[in-house]
Tab-separated table of C-alpha atoms in Angstrom:
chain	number	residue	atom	x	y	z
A	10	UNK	CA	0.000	0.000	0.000
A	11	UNK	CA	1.119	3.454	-0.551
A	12	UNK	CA	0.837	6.470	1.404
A	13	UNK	CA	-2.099	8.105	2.365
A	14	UNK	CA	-3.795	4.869	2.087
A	15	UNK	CA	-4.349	4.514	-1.248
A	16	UNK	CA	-3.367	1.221	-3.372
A	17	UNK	CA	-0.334	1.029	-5.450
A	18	UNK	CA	-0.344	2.470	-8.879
A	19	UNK	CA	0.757	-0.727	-10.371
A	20	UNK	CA	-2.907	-2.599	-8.935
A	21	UNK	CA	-5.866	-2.070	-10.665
A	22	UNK	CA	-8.554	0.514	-10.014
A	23	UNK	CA	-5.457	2.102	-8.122
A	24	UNK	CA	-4.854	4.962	-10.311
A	25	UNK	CA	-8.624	5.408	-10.758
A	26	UNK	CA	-11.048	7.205	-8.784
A	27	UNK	CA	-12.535	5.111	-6.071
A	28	UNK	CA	-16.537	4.919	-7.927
A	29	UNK	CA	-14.389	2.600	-10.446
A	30	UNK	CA	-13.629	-0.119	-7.925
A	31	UNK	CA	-17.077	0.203	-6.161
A	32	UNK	CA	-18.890	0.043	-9.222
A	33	UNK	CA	-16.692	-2.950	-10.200
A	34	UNK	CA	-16.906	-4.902	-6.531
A	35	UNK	CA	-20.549	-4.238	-6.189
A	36	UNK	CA	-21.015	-5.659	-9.704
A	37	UNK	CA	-18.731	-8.462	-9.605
A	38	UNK	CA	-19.836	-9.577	-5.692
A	39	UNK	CA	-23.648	-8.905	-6.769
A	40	UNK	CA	-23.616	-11.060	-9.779
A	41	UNK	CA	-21.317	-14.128	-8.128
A	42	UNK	CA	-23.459	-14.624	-4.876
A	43	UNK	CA	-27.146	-14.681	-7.082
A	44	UNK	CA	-25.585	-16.952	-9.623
A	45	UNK	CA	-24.631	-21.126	-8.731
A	46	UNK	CA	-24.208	-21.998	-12.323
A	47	UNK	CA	-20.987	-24.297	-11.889
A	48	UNK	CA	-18.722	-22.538	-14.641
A	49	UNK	CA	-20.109	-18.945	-13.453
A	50	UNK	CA	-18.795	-19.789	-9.824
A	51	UNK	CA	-15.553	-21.331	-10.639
A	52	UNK	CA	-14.375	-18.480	-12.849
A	53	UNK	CA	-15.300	-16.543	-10.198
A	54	UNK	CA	-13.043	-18.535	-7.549
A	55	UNK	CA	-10.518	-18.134	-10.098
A	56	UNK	CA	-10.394	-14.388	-10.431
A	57	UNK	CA	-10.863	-13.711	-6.660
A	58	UNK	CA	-8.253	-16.015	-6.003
A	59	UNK	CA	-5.941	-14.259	-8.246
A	60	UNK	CA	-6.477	-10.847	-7.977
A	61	UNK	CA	-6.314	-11.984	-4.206
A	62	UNK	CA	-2.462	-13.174	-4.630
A	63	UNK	CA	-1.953	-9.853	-6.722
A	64	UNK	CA	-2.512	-7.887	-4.012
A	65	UNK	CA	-1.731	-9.680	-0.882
A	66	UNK	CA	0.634	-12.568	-2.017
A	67	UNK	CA	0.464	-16.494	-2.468
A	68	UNK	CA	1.701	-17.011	0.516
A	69	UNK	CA	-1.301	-14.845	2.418
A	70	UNK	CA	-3.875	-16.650	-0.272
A	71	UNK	CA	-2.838	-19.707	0.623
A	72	UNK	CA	-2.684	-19.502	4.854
A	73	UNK	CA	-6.865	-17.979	4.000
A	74	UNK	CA	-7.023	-21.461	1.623
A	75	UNK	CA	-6.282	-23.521	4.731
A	76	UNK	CA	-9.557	-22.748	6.472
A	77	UNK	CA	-11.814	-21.728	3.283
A	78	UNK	CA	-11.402	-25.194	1.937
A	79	UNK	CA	-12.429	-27.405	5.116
A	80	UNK	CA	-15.781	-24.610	4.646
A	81	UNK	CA	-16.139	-25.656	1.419
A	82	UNK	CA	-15.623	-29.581	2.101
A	83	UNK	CA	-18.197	-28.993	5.070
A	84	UNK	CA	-20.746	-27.672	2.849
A	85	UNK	CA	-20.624	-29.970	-0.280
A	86	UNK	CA	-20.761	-33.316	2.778
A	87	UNK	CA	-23.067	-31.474	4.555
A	88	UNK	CA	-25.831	-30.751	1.661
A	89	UNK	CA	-26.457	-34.589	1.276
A	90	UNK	CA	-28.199	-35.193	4.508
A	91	UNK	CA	-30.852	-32.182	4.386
A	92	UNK	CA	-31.254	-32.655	0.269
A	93	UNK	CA	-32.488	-36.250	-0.587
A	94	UNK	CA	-33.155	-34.840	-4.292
A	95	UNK	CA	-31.019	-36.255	-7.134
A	96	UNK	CA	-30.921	-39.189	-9.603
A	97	UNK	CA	-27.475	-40.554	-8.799
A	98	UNK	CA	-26.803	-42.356	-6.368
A	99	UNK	CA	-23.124	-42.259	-5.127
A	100	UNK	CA	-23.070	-44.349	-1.251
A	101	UNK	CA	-25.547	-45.490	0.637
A	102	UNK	CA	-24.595	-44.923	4.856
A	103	UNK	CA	-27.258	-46.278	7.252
A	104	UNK	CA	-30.481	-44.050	6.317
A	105	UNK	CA	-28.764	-41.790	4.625
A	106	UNK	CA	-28.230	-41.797	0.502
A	107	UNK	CA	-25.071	-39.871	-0.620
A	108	UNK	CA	-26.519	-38.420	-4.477
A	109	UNK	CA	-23.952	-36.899	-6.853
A	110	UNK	CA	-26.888	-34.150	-7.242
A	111	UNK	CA	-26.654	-33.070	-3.783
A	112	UNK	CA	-22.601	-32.898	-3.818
A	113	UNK	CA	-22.294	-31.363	-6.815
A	114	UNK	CA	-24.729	-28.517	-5.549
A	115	UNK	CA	-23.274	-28.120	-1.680
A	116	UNK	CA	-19.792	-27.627	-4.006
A	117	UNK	CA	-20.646	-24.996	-5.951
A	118	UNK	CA	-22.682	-22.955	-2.862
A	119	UNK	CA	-18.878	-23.658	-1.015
A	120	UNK	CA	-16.862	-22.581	-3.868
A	121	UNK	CA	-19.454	-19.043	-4.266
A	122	UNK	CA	-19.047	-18.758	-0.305
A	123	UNK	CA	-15.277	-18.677	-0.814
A	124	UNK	CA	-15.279	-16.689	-3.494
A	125	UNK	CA	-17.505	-14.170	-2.023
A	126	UNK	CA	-15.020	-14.184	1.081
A	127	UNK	CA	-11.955	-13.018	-1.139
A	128	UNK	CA	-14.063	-10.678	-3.056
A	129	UNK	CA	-14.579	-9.079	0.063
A	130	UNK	CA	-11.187	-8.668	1.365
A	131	UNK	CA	-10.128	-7.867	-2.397
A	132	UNK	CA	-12.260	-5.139	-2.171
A	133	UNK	CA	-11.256	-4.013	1.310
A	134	UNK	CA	-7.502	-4.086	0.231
A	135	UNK	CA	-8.322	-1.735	-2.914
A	136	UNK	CA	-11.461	1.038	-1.372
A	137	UNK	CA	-8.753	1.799	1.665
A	138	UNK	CA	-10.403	4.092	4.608
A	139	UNK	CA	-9.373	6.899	2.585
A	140	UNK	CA	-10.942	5.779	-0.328
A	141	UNK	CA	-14.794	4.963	1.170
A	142	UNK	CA	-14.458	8.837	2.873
A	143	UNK	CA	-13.256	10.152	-0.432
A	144	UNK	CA	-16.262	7.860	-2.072
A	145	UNK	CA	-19.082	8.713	0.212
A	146	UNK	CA	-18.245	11.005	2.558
A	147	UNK	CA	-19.923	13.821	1.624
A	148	UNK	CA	-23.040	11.468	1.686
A	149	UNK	CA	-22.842	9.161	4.322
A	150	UNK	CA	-20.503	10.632	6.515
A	151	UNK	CA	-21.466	8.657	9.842
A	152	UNK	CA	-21.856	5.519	7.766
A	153	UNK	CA	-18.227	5.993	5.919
A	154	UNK	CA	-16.413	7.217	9.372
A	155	UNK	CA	-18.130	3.989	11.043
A	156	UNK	CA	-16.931	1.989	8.264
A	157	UNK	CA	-13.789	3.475	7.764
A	158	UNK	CA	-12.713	2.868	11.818
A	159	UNK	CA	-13.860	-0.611	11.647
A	160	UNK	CA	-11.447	-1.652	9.071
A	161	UNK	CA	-8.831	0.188	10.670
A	162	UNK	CA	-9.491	-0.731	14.461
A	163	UNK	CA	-10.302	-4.639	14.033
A	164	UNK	CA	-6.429	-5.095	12.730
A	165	UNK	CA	-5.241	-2.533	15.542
A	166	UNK	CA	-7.159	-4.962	17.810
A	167	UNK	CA	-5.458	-7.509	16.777
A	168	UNK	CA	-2.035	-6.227	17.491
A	169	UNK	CA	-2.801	-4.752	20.772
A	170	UNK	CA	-3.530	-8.408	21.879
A	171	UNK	CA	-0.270	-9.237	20.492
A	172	UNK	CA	1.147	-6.679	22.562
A	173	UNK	CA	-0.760	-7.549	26.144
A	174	UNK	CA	-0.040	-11.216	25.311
A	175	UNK	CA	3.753	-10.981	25.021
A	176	UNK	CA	3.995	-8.330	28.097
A	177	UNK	CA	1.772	-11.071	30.287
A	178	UNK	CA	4.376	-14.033	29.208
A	179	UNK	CA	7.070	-11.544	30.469
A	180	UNK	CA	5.911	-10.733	33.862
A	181	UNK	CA	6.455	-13.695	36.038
A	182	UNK	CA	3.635	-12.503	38.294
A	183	UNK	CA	1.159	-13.317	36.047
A	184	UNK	CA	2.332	-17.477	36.079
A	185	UNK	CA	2.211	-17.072	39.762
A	186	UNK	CA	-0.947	-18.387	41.641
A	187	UNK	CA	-3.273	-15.522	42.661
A	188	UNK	CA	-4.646	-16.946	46.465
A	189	UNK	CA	-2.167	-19.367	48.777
A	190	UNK	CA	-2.918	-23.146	48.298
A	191	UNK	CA	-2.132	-26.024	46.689
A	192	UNK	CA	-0.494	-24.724	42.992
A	193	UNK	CA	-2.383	-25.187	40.304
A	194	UNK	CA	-0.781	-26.938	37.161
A	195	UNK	CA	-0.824	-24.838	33.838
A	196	UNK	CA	-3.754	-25.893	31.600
A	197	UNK	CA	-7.148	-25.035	30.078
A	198	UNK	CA	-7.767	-23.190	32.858
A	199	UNK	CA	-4.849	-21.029	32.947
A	200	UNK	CA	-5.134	-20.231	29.251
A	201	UNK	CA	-8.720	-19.341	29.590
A	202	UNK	CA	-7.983	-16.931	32.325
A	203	UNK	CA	-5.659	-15.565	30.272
A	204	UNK	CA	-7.932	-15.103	27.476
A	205	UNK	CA	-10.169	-13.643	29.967
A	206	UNK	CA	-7.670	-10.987	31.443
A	207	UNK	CA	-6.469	-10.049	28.168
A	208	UNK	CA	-9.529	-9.112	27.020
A	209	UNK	CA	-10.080	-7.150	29.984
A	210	UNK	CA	-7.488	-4.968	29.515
A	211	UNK	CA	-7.950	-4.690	25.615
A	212	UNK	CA	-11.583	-3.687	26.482
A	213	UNK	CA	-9.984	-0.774	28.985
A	214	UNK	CA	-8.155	0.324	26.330
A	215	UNK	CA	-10.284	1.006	23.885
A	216	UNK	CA	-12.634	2.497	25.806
A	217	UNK	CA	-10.352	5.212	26.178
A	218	UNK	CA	-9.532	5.846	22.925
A	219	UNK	CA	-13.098	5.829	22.169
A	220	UNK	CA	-13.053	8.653	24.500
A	221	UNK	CA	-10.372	10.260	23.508
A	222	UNK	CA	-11.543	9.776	19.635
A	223	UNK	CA	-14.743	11.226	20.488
A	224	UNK	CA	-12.862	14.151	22.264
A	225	UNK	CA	-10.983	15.071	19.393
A	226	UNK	CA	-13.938	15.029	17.159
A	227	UNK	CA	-15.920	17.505	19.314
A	228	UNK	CA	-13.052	19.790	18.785
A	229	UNK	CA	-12.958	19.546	15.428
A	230	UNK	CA	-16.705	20.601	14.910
A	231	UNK	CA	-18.020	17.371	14.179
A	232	UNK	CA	-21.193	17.466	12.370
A	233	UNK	CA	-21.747	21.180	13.805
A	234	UNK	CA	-23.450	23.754	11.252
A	235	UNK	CA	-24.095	23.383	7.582
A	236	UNK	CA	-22.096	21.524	5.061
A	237	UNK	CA	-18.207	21.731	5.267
A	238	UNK	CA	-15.478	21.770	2.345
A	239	UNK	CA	-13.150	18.856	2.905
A	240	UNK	CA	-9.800	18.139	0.476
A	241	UNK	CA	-10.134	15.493	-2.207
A	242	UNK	CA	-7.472	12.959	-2.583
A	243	UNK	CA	-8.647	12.529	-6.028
A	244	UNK	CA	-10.443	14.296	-8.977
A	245	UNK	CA	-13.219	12.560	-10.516
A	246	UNK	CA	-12.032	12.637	-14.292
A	247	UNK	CA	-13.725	12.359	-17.768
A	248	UNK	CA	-11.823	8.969	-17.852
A	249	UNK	CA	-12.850	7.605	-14.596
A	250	UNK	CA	-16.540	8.383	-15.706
A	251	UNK	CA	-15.829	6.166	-19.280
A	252	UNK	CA	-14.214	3.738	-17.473
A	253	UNK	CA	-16.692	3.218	-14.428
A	254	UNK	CA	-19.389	2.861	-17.501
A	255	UNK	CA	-17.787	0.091	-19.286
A	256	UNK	CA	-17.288	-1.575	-16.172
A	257	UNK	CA	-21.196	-0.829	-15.336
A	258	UNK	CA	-22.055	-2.108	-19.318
A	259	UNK	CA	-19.958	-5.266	-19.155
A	260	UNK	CA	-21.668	-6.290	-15.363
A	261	UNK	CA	-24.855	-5.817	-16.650
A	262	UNK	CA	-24.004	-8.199	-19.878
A	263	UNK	CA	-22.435	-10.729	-17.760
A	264	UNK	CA	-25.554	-10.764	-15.392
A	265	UNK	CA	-27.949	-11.237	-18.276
A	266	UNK	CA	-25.696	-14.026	-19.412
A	267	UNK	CA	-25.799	-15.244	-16.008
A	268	UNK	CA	-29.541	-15.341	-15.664
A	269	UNK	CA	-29.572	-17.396	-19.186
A	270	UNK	CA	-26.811	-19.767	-17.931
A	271	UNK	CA	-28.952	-20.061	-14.607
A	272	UNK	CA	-32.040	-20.917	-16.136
A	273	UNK	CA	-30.791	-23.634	-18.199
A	274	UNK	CA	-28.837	-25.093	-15.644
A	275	UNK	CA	-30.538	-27.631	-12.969
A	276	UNK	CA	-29.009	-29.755	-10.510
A	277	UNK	CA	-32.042	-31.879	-9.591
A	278	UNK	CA	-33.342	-34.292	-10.501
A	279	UNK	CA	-29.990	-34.936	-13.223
A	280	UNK	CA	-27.393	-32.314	-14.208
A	281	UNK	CA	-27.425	-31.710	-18.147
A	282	UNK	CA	-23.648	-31.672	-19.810
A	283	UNK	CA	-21.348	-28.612	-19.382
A	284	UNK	CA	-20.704	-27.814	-23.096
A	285	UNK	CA	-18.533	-24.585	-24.390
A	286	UNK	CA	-20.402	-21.611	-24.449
A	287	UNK	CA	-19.713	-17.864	-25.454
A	288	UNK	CA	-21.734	-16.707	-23.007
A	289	UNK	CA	-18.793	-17.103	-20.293
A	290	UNK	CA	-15.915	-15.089	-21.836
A	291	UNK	CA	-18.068	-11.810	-20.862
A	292	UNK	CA	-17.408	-12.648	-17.185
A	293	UNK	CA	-14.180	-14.213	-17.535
A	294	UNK	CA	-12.993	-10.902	-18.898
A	295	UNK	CA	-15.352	-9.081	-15.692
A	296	UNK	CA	-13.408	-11.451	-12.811
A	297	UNK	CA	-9.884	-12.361	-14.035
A	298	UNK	CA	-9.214	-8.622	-15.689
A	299	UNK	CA	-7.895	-6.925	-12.687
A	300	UNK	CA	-5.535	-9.765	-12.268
A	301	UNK	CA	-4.627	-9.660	-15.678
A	302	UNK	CA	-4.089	-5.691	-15.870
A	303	UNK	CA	-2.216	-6.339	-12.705
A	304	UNK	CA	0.130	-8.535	-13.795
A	305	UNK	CA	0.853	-6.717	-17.185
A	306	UNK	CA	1.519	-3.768	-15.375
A	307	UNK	CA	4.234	-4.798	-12.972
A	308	UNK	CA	5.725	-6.833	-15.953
A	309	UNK	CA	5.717	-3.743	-17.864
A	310	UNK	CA	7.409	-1.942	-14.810
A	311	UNK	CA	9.540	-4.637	-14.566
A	312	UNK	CA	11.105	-3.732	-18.051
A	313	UNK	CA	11.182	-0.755	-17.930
């Protein structure tokens, strides 16, 4: 991330004005969580996935893989024993009839779960605070200032635990037992009043920043009087306006192709054939492009 939290130039939507990514996210996260078409929701895994190790890393993707994919395994084993709907049969446990029907369909509801997921956090990585105050600010200022301290004080949380756990572990009266008796051997029950204490103290502590926040707002003349002039981080241009209406055109396309896919497609009672179709390069080009601009941009800096 760059300064003034704003995305590098070399990501996508980074150089644009922030209605560009939100009309893209909204369009893109809109379309893939109405739509369980099987190709539909794995080239939408697929672009998430990438754009996601664009801007974060493989490594980072991958770590987020390690609990997405039990999810999705959970699902798809989980959908046979509430749907008994479905031509082919697959195992037969006890009462319960495993069909291919009811896998197939608990899949692809995991694999648009997942994919909504890193859509999300895609989109958080790209509209920064800065962004969604520059975005809709002037509109929704409680809602954007709420929004906009949520993302940044849930990973500030985080740390501060970091930083109460590792001062605990260092102060040897915290191991030592807190009334005289018998000692009591380290366990569940010392971790959980750990967990306990900890949260204490992170509680205390933001409650006085909250105070302190709230404080410094009142000072500043927070939501006192009319309307007040605040500096732009960035100009809406002509070509932000172009581009945010192709990107507006081409969602609208895909989700019309979407809706045709959808209503040919049935899992129950037998799943027709998969068969090549034109009708899925629309989206392809909707989810994998920001990968793919990405990528040919830090290649291109890369030369250069």
């Amino acid at each position: 991330m760059s300064p003034a939290g704003s995305p590098r130039a070399d990501v996508a939507f980074g150089q644009s004005h922030p209605v560009v990514a939100a009309v893209y996210f909204a369009a893109v996260i809109g379309v893939g969580t109405l739509v369980t078409q099987p190709v539909f929701v794995a080239i939408s895994v697929a672009g998430a996935l990438l754009f996601g190790t664009c801007l974060q890393g493989a490594l980072s993707t991958a770590r987020r893989l390690r609990w997405q994919l039990p999810m999705v395994a959970l699902v798809c084993l989980a959908n046979p024993l509430f749907s008994h709907s479905g031509a082919t049969v697959v195992a037969t446990l006890g009462p319960v009839t495993v069909r291919l029907e009811a896998l197939a369909y608990g899949l692809c509801m995991g694999g648009s779960l997942v994919s909504m997921l890193q859509w999300v956090l895609d989109a958080a990585c790209v509209l920064t605070e800065d962004r969604l105050l520059e975005l809709s600010g002037s509109c929704l200022p409680v809602v954007s200032t709420m929004v906009s301290m949520a993302i940044q004080l849930v990973p500030q949380l985080r740390r501060r635990y970091g930083v109460v756990s590792s001062t605990r572990s260092a102060c040897t009266c915290a191991q030592a037992p807190a009334v005289e008796g018998p000692a009591v051997a380290p366990g569940k029950g010392a971790s959980r009043m750990g967990y306990v204490n900890a949260s204490t103290v992170l509680m205390a502590w933001a409650m006085e920043d909250s105070v302190e926040r709230a404080d410094a707002m009142r000072a500043r003349g927070w939501e006192v009087g009319g309307p007040r002039t605040r500096y732009r981080l960035q100009t809406l241009r002509a070509r932000d306006v172009v581009l945010a209406t192709a990107v507006g055109s081409l969602a609208l396309a895909c989700a019309l192709l979407a809706w045709v896919a959808q209503s040919q497609w049935s899992f129950y009672p037998n799943m027709p054939a998969l068969v090549p179709w034109w009708g899925y390069v629309p989206y392809m080009a909707l989810s994998l492009g920001p990968a793919v601009v990405t990528a040919a941009r830090r290649v291109r800096e890369g030369r250069s």
